[in-house]
Short mmCIF file of N, CA, C and O in Angstrom, two decimals:
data_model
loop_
_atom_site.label_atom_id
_atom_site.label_comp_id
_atom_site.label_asym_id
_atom_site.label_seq_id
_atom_site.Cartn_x
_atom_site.Cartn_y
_atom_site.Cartn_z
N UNK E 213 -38.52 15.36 -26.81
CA UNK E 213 -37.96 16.18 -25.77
C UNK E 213 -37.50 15.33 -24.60
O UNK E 213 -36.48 15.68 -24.01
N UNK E 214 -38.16 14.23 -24.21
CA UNK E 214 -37.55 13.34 -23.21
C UNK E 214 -36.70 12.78 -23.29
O UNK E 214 -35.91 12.57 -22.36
N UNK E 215 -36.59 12.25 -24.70
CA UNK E 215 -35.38 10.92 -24.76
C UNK E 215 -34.14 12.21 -24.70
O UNK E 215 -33.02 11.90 -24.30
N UNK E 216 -34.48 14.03 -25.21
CA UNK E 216 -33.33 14.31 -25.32
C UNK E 216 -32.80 14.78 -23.80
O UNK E 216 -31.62 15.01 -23.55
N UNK E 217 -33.80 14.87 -22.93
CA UNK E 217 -33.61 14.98 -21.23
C UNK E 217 -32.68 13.95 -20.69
O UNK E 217 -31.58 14.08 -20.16
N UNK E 218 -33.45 12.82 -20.99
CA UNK E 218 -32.53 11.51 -20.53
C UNK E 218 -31.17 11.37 -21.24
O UNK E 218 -30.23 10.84 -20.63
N UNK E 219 -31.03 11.80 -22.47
CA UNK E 219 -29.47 11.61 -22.78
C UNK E 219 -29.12 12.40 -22.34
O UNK E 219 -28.15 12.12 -21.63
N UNK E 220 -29.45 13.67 -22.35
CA UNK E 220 -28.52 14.45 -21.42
C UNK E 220 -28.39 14.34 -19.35
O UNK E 220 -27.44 14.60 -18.61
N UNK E 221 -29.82 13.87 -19.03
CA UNK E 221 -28.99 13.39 -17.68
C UNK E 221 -27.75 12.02 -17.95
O UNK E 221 -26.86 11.89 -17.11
N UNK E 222 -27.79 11.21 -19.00
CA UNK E 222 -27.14 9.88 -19.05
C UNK E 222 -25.47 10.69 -19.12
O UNK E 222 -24.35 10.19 -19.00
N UNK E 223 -25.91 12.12 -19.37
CA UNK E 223 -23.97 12.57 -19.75
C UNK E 223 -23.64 12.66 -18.91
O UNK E 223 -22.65 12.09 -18.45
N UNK E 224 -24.61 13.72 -18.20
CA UNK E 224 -24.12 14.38 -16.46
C UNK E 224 -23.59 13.09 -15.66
O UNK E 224 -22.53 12.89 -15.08
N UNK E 225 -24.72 12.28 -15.85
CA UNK E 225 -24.42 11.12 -14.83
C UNK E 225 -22.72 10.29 -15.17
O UNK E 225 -21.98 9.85 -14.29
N UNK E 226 -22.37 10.25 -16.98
CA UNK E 226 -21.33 9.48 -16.91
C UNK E 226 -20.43 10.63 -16.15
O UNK E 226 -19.85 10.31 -15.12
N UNK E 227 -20.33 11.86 -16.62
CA UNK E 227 -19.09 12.75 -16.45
C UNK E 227 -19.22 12.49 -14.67
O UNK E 227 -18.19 12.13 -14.11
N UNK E 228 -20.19 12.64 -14.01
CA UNK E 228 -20.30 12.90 -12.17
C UNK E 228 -19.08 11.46 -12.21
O UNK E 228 -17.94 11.79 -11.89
N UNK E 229 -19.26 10.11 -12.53
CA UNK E 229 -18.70 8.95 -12.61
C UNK E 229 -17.21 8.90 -12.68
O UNK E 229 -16.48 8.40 -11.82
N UNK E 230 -16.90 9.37 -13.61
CA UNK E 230 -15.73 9.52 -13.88
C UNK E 230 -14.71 10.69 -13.39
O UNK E 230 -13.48 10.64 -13.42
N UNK E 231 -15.73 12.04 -12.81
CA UNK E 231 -14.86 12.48 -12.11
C UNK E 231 -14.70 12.03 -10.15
O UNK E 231 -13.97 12.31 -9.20
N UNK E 232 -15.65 11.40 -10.37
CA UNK E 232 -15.56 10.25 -8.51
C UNK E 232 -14.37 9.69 -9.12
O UNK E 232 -13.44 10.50 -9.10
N UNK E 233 -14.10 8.65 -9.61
CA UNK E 233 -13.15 8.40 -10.09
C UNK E 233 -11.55 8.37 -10.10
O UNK E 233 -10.69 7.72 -9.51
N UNK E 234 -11.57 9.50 -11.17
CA UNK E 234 -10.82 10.31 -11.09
C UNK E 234 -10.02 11.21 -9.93
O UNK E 234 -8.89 11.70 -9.93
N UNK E 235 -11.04 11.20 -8.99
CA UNK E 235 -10.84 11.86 -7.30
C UNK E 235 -10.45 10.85 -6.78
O UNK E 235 -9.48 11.08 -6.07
N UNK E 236 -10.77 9.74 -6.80
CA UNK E 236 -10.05 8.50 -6.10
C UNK E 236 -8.83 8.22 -6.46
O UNK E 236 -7.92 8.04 -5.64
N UNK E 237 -8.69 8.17 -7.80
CA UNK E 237 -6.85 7.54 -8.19
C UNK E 237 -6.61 9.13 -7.84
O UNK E 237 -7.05 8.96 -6.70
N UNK E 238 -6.32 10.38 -7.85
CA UNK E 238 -5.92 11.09 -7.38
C UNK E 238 -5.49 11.66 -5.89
O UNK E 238 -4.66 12.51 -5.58
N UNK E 239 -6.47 10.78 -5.03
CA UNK E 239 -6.43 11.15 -3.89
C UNK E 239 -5.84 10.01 -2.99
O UNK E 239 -6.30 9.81 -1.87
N UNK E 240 -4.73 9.18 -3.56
CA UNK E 240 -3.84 8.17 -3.25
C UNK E 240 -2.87 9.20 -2.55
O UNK E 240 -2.54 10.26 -3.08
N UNK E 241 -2.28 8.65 -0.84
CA UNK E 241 -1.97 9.29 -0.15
C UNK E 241 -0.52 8.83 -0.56
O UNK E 241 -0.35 7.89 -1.35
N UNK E 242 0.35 9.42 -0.09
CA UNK E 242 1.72 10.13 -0.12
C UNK E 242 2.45 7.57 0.20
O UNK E 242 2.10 6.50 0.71
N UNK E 243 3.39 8.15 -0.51
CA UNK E 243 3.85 6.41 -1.24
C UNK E 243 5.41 6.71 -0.26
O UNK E 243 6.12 7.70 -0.09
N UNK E 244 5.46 5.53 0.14
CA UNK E 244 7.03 5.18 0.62
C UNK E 244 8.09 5.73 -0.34
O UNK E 244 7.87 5.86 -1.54
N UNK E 245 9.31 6.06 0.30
CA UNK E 245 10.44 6.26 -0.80
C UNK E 245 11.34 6.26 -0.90
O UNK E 245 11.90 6.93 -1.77
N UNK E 246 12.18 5.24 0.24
CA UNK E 246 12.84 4.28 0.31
C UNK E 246 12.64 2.96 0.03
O UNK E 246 11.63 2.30 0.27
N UNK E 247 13.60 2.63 -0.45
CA UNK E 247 13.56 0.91 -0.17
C UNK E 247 13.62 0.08 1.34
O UNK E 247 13.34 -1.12 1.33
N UNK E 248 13.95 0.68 2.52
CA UNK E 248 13.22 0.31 3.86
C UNK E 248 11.98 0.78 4.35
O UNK E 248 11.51 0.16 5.31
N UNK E 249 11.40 1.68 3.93
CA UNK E 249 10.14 2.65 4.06
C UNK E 249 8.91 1.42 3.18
O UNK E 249 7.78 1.07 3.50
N UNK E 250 9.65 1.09 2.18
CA UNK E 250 8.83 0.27 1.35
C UNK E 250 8.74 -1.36 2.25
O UNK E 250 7.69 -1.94 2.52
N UNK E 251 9.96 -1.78 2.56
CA UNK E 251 9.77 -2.71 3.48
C UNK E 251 8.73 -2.78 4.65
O UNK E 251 7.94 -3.70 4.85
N UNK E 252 8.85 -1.76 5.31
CA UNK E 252 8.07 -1.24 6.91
C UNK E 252 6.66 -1.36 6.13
O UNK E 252 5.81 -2.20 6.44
N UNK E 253 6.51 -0.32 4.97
CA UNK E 253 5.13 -0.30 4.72
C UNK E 253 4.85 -2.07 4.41
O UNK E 253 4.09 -2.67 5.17
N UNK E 254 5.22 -2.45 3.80
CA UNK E 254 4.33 -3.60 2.71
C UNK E 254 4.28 -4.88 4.58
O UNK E 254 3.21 -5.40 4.91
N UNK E 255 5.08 -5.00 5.09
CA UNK E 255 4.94 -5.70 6.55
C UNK E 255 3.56 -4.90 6.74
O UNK E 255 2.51 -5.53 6.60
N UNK E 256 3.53 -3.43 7.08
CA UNK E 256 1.95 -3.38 7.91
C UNK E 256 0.78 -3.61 7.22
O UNK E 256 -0.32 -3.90 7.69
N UNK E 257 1.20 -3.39 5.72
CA UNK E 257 -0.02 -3.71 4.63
C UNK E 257 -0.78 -5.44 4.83
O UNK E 257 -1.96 -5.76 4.71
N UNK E 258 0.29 -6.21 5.15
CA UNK E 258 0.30 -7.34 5.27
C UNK E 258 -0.60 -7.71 6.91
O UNK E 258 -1.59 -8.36 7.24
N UNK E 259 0.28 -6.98 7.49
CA UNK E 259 -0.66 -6.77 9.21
C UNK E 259 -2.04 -7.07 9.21
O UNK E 259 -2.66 -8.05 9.63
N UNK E 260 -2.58 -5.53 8.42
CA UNK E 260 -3.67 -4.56 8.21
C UNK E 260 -4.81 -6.07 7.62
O UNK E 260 -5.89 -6.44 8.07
N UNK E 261 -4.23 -6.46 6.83
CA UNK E 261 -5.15 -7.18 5.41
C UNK E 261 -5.04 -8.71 6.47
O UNK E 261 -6.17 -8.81 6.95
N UNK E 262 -4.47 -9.48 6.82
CA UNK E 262 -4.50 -10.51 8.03
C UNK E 262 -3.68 -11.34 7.11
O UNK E 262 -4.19 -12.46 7.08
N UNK E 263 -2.14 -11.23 6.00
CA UNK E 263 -1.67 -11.89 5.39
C UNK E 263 -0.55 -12.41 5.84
O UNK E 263 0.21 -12.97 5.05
N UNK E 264 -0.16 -12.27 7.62
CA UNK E 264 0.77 -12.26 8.09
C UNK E 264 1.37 -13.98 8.41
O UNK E 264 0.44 -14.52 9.01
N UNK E 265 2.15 -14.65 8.30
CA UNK E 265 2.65 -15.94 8.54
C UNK E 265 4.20 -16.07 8.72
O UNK E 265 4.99 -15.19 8.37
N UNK E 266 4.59 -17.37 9.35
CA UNK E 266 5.94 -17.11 9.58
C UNK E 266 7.01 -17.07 8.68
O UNK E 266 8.13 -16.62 8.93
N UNK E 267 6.68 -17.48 7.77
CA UNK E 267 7.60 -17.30 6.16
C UNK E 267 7.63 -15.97 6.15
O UNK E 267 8.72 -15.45 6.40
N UNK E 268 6.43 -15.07 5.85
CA UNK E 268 6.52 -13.96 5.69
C UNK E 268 7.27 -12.99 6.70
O UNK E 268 7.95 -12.06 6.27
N UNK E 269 7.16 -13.20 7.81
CA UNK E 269 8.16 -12.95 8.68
C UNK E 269 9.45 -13.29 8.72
O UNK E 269 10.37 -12.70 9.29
N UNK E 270 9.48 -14.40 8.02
CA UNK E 270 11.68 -14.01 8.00
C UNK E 270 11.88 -13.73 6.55
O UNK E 270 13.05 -13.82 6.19
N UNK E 271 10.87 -13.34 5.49
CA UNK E 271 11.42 -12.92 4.54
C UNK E 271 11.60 -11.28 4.75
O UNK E 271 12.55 -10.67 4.27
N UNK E 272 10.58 -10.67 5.52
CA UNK E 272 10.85 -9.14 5.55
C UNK E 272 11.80 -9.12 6.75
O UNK E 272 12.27 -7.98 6.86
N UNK E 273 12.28 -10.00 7.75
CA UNK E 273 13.39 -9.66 8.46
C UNK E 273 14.43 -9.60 7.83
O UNK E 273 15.29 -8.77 8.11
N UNK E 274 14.56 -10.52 6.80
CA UNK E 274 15.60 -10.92 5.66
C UNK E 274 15.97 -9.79 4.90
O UNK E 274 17.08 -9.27 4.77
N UNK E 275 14.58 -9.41 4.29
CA UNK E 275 14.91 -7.61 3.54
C UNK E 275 15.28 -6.89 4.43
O UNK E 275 16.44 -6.54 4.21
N UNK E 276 14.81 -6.39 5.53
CA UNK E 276 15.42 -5.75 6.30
C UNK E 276 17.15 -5.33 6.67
O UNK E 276 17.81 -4.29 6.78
N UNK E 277 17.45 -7.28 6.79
CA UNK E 277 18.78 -7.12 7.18
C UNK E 277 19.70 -6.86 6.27
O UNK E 277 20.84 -6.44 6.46
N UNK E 278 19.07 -7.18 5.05
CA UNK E 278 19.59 -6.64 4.03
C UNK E 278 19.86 -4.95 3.22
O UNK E 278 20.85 -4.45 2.68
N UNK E 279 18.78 -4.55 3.41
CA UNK E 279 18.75 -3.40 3.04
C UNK E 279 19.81 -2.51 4.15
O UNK E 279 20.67 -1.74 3.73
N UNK E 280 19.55 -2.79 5.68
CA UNK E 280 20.11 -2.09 6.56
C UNK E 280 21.47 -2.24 6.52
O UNK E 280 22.07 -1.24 6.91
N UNK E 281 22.43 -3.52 6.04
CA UNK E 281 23.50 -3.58 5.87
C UNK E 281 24.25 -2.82 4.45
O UNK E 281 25.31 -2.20 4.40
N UNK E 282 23.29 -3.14 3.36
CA UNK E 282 23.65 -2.80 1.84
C UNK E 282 23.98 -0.89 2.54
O UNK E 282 25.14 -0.51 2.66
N UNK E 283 22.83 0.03 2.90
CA UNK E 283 22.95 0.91 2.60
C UNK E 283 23.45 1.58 4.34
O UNK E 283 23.15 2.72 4.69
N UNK E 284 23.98 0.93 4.94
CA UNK E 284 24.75 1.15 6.49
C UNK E 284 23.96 1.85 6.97
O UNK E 284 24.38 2.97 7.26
N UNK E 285 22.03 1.45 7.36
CA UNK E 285 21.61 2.46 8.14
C UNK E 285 21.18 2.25 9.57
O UNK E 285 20.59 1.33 10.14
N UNK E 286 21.65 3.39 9.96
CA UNK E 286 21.94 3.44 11.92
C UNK E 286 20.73 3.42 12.14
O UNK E 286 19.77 3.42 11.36
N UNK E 287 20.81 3.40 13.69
CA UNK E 287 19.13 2.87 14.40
C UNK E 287 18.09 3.85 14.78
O UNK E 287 16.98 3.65 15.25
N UNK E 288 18.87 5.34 14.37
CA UNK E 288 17.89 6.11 14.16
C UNK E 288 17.39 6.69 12.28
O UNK E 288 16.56 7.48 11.82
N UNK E 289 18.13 6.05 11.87
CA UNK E 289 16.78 6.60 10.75
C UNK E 289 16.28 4.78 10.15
O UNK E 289 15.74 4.67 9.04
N UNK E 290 16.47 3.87 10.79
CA UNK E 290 15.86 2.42 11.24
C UNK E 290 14.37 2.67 11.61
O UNK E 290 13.25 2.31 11.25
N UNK E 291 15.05 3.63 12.68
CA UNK E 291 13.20 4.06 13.56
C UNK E 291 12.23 5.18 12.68
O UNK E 291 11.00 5.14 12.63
N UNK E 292 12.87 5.89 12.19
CA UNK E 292 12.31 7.04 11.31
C UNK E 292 11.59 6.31 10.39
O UNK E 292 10.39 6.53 10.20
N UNK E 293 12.56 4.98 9.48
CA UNK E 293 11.63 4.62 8.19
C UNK E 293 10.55 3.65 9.07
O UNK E 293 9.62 3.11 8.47
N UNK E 294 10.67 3.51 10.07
CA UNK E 294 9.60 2.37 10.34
C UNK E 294 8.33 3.46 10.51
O UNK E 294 7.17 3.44 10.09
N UNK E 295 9.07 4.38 11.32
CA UNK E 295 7.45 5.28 11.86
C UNK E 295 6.74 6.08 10.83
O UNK E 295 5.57 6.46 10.93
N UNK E 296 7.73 6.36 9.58
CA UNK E 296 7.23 6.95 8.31
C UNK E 296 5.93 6.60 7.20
O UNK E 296 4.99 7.13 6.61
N UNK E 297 6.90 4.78 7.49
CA UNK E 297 6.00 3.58 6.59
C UNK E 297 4.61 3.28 7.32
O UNK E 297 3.65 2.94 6.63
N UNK E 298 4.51 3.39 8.73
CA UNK E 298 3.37 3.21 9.98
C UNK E 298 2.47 3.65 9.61
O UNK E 298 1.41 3.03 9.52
N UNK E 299 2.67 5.11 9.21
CA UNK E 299 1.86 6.30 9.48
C UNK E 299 1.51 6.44 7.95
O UNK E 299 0.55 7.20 7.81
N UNK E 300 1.99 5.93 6.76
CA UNK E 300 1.51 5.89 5.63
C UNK E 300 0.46 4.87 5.49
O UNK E 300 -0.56 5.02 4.82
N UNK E 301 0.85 3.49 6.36
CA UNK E 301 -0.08 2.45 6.38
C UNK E 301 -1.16 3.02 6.83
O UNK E 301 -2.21 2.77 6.23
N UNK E 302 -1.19 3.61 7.58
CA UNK E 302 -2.32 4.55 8.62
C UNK E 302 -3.38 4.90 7.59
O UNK E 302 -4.52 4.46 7.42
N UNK E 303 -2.54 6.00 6.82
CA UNK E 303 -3.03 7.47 6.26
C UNK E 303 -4.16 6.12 5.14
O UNK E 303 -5.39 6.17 5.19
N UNK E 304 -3.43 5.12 4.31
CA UNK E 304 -3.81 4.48 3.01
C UNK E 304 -4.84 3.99 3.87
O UNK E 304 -5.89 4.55 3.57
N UNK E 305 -5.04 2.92 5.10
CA UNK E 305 -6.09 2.40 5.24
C UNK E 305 -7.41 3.48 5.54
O UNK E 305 -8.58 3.12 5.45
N UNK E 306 -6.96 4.88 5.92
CA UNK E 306 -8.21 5.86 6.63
C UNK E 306 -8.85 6.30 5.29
O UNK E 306 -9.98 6.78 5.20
N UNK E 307 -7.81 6.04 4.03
CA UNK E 307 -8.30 6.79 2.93
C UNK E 307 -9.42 5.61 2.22
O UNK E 307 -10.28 5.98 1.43
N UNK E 308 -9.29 4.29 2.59
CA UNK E 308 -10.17 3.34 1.98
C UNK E 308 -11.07 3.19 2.06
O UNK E 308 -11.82 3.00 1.10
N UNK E 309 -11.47 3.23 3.51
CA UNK E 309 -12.81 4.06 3.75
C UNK E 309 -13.46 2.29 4.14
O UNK E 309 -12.74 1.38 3.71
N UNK E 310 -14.62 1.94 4.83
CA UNK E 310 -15.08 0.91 5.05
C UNK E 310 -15.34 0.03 4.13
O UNK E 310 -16.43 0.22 3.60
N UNK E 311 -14.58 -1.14 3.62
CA UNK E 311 -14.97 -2.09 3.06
C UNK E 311 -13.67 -2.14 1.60
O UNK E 311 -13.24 -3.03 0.87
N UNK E 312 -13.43 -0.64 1.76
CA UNK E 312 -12.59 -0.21 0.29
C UNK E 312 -11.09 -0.68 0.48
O UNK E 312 -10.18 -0.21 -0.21
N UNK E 313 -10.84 -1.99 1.83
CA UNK E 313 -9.49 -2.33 1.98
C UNK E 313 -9.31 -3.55 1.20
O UNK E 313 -8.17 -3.93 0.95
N UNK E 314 -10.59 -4.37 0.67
CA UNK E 314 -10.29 -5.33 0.28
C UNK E 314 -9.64 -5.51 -0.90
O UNK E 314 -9.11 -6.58 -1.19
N UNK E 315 -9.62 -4.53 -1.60
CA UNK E 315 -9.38 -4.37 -3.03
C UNK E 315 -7.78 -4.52 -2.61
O UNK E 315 -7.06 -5.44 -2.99
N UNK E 316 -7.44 -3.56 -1.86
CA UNK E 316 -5.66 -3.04 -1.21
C UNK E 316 -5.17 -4.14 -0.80
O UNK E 316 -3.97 -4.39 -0.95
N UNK E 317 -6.14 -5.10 -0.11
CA UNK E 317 -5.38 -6.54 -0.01
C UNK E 317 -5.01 -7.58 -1.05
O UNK E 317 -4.08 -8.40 -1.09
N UNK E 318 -6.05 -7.30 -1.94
CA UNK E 318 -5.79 -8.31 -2.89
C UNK E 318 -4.55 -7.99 -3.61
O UNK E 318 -3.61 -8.76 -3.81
N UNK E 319 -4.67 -6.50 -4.05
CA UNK E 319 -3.36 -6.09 -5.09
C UNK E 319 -2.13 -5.81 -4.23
O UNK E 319 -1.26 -6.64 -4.51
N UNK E 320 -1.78 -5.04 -3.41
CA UNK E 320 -0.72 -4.69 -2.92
C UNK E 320 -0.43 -5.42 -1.87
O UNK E 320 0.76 -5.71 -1.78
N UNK E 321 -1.33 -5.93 -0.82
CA UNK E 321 -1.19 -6.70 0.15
C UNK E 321 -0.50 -8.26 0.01
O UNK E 321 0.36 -8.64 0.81
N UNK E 322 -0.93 -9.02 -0.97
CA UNK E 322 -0.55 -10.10 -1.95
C UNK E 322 1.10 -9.69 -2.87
O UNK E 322 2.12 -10.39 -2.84
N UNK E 323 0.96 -8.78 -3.39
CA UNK E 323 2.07 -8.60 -3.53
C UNK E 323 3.20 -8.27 -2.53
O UNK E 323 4.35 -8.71 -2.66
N UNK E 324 2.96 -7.80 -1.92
CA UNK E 324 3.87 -7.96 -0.58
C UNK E 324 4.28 -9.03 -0.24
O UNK E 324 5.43 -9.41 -0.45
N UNK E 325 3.17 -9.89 0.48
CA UNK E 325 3.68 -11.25 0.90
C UNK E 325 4.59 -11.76 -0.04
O UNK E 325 5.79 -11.90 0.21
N UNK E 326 3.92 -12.13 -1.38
CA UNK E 326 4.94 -12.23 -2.48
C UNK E 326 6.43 -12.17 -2.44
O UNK E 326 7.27 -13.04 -2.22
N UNK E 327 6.55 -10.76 -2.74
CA UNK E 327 8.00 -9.95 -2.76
C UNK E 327 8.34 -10.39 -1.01
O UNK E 327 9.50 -9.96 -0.95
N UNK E 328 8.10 -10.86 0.16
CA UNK E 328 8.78 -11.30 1.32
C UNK E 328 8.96 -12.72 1.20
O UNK E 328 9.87 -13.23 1.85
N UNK E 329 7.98 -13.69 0.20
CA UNK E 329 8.45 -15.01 -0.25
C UNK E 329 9.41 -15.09 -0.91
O UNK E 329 10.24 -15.99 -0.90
N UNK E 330 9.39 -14.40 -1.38
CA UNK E 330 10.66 -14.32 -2.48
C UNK E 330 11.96 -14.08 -2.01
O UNK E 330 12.92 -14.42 -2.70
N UNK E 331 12.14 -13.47 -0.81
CA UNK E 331 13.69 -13.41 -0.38
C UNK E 331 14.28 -14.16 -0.19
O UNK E 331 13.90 -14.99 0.64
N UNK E 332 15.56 -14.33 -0.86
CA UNK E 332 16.55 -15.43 -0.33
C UNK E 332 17.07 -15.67 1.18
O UNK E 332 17.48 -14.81 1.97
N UNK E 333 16.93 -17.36 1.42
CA UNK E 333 17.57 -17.42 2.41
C UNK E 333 19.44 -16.68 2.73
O UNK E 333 20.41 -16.66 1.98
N UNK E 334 19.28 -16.23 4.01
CA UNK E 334 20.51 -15.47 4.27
C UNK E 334 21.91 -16.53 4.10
O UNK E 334 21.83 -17.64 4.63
N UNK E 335 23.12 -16.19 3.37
CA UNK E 335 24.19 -17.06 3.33
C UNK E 335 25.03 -17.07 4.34
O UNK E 335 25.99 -17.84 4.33
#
């Protein structure tokens, strides 16, 4: 009768597991959706996580000037995607909860810097 107690708390316990889980990759807050929105964000991701350097700074000025020329956008929706991407950086770090940013630095934060190393110098 015990061992069949304990397998059955061992179920409860995996299923409680997997639906924490499950509530976490689900409860990923609202994602950039532009390609300057994505810029703004991955700069504050970079902020947030302390991955910031001067390379990385003229590669996302670089995307920037790029994107803003490719798709001709004026200086008010300039300001819109910045305050959009801000306030998502916001929302993702409140959702990580103490300690749960490090993970966000390693994967997305790193990739950021990345993808701002990677921009070509301007011709």
């Amino acid at each position: 009768m015990k061992a069949q107690t304990l397998y059955s708390y061992a179920i409860q316990l995996g299923l409680l597991v997997f639906g924490l889980q499950a509530a976490t990759i689900s409860n990923a807050g609202p994602r950039p959706e532009t390609d300057l929105e994505r810029a703004f964000y991955d700069i504050g991701v970079i902020g947030y996580c302390g991955l910031f350097n001067d390379a990385v700074s003229e590669g996302f000025s670089r995307e920037v000037r790029r994107i803003v020329e490719r798709d001709a956008v004026d200086e008010q929706s300039l300001n819109a995607a910045r305050s959009k991407a801000m306030t998502l950086v916001e929302l993702e770090w409140s959702n990580r909860g103490l300690g749960g940013f490090r993970g966000w630095c390693r994967s997305e934060g790193v990739d950021a810097v990345k993808r701002f190393l990677a921009v070509p110098p301007s011709q």
